[in-house]
Coordinates of C-alpha atoms in Angstrom, one line a residue:
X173 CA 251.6 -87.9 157.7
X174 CA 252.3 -91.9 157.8
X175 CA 256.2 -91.3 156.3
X176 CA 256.9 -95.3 157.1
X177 CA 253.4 -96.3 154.7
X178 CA 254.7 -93.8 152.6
X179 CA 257.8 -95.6 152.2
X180 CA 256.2 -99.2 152.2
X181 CA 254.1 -97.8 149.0
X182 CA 256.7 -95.8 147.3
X183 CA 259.9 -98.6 147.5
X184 CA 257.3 -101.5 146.5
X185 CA 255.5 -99.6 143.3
X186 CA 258.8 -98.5 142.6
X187 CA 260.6 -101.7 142.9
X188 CA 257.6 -103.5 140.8
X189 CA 257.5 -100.6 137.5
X190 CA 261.4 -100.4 137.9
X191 CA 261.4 -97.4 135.9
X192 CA 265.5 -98.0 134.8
X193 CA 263.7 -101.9 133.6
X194 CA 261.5 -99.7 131.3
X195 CA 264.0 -97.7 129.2
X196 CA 265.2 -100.6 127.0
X197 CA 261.7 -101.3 126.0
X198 CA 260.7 -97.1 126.1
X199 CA 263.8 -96.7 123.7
X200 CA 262.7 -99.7 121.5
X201 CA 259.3 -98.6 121.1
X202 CA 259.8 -95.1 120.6
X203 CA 263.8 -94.8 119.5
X204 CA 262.8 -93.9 115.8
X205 CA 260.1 -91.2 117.1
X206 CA 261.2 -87.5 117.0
X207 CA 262.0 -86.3 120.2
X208 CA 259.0 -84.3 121.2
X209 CA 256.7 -87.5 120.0
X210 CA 258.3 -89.3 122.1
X211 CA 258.4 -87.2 125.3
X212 CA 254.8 -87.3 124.7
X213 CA 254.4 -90.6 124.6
X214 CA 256.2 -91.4 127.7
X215 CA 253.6 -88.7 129.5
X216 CA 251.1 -90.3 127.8
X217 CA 251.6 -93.9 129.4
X218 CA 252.7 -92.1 132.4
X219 CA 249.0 -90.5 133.0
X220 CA 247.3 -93.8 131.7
X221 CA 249.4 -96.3 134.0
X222 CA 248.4 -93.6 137.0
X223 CA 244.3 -93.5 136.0
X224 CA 244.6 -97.2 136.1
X225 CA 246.5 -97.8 139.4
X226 CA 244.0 -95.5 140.9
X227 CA 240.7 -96.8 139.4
X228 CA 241.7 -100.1 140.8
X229 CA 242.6 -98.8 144.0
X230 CA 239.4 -97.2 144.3
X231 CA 237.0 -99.6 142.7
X232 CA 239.6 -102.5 141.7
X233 CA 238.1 -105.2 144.4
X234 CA 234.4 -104.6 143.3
X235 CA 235.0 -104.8 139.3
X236 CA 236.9 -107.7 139.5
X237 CA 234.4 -109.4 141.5
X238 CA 232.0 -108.4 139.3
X239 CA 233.0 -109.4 136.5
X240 CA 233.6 -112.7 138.6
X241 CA 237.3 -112.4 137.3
X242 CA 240.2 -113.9 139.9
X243 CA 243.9 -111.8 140.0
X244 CA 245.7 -114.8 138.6
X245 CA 242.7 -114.3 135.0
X246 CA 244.5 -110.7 135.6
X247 CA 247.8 -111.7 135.4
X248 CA 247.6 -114.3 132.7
X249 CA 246.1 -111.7 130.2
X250 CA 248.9 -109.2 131.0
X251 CA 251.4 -112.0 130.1
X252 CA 249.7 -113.0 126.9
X253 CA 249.6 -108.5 125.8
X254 CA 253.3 -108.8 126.6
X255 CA 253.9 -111.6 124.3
X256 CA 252.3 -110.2 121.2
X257 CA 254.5 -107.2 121.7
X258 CA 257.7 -109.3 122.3
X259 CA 257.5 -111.2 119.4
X260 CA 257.2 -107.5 117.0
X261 CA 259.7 -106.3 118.9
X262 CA 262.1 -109.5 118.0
X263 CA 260.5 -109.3 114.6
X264 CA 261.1 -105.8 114.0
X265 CA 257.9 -104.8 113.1
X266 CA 258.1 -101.9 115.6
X267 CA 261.1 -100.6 113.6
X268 CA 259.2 -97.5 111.9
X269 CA 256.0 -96.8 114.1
X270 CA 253.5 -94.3 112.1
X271 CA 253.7 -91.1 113.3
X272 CA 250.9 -90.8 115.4
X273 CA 248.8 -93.5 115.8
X274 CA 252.4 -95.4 117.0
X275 CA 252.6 -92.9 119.5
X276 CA 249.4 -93.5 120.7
X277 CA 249.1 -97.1 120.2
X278 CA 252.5 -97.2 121.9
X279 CA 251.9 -94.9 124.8
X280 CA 248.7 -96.7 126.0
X281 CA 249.8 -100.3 125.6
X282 CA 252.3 -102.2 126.2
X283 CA 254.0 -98.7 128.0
X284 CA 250.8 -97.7 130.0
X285 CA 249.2 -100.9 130.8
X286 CA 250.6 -103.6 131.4
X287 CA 254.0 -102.5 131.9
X288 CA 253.8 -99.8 133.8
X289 CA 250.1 -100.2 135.4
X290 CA 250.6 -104.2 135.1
X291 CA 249.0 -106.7 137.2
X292 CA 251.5 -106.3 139.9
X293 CA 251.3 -103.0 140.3
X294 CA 247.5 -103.2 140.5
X295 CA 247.8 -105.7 143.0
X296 CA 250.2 -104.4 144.9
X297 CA 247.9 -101.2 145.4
X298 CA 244.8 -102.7 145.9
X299 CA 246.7 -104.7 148.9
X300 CA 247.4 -101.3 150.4
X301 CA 244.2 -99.6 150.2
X302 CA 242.4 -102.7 152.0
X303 CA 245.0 -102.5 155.0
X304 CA 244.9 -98.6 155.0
X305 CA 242.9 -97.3 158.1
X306 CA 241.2 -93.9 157.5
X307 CA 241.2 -91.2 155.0
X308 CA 245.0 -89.9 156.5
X309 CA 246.4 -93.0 155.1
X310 CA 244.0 -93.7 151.8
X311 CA 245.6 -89.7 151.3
X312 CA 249.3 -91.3 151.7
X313 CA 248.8 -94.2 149.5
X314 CA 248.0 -91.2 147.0
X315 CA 250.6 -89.1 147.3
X316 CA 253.3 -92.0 147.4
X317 CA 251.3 -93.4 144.1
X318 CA 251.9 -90.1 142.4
X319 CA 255.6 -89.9 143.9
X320 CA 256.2 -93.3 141.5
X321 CA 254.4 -92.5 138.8
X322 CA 256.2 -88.6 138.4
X323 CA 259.7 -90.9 138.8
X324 CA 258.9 -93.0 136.3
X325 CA 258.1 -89.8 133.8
X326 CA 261.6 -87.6 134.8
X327 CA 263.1 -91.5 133.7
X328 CA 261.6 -91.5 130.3
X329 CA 261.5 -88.2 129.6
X330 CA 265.6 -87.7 130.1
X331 CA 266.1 -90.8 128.0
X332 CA 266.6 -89.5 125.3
X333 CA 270.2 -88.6 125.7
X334 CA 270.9 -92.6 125.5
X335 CA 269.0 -92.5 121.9
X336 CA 271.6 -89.8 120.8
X337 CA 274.8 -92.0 122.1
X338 CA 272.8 -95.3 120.3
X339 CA 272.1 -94.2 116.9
X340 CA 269.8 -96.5 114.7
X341 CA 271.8 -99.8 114.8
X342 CA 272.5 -99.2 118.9
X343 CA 268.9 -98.8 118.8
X344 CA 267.9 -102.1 116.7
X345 CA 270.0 -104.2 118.9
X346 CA 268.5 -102.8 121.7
X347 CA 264.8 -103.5 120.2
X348 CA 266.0 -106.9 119.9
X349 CA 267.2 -107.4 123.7
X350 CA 264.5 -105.9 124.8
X351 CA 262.0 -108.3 122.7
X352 CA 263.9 -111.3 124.3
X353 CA 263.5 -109.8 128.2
X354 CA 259.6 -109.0 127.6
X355 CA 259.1 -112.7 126.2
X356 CA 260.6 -113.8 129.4
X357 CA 258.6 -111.4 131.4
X358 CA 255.6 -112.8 129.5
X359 CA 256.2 -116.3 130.1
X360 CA 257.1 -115.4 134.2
X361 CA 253.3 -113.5 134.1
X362 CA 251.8 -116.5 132.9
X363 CA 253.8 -119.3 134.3
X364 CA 252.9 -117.7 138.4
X365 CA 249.0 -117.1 136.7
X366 CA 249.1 -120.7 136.1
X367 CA 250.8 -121.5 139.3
X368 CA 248.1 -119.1 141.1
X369 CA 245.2 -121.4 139.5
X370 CA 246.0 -124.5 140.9
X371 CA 246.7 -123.5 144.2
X372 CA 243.6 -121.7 144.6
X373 CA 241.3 -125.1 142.6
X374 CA 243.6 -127.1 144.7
X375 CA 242.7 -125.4 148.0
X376 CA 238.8 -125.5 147.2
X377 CA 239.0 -128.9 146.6

């Protein structure tokens, strides 16, 4: 086993989801959510980030040229997702999330794509698989993927303890931060999107 690619894949898909990054906005999305909705929530994006990371590992490359769609296109629409939910987090409208069509709608996006499974992620992976050489290190690239992604889950699911020390105004202020940090995430998404653009149109010309 490749333990130094192992590494490599683990510390940069670990560094990009920063799992303790995502439980401000995990505990904004889900803090008024009884505990066991929101445990399965967290599994829930968990499993969807993962299928995505690995369908564009697999296949990423060949749908994106297909659809003739460029990373920076990618990236851009990831930044505009974040911003819609920024603005309902700083608006509150997040504050009381139906009970199970807010888990769901919650779980799958912005949690499993495009914060967890987000454009650098997906890029980060698909770099890997094109430099891996041979099924030994498409296997490593696996495992180190699912090393990430079952970090990520044990983070979520023991945050709950940090709801209990909160309580509903610890967790309204929190909603609010965590608005303000995904609107500057946004903006960063499509501010190096933009930047991507006209370095590549600049570079054909």
């Amino acid at each position: 086993m490749n333990l130094k690619l192992f590494g490599e894949v683990f510390v940069t898909l670990l560094v990009i989801v920063d799992p303790p990054g995502m439980v401000p906005v995990f505990l904004a999305l889900t803090g008024a959510m009884p505990a066991k909705e929101r445990t399965r929530a967290g599994t829930q994006a968990v499993l969807l980030a993962l299928g995505v990371i690995v369908i564009f590992a697999v296949a990423g490359q060949t749908l994106l040229d297909y659809l003739h769609v460029q990373l920076p296109a990618l990236q851009g629409a990831g930044g505009l997702l974040l911003i819609l939910v920024a603005l309902q987090l700083l608006t509150g409208k997040t504050d009381e999330p139906s009970a199970q069509g807010g888990t769901t709608n919650v779980a799958l996006v912005p949690l499993g794509t495009p914060l967890l499974a987000g454009p650098g992620a997906i890029v980060a992976t698909m770099l890997f698989v094109q430099r891996a050489d041979g099924l030994n290190d498409y296997t490593v690239i696996g495992l180190a993927i699912l090393a990430v992604m079952m970090t990520v889950w044990l983070v979520l699911r023991f945050s709950g303890g940090i709801v209990k020390l909160l309580r509903p105004g610890g967790i309204e202020v929190l909603t609010r931060i965590a608005g303000l940090l995904l609107a500057a995430i946004a903006v960063q998404l499509i501010a190096d999107a933009v930047a991507a653009f006209v370095e590549l149109y600049t570079a054909a010309a």
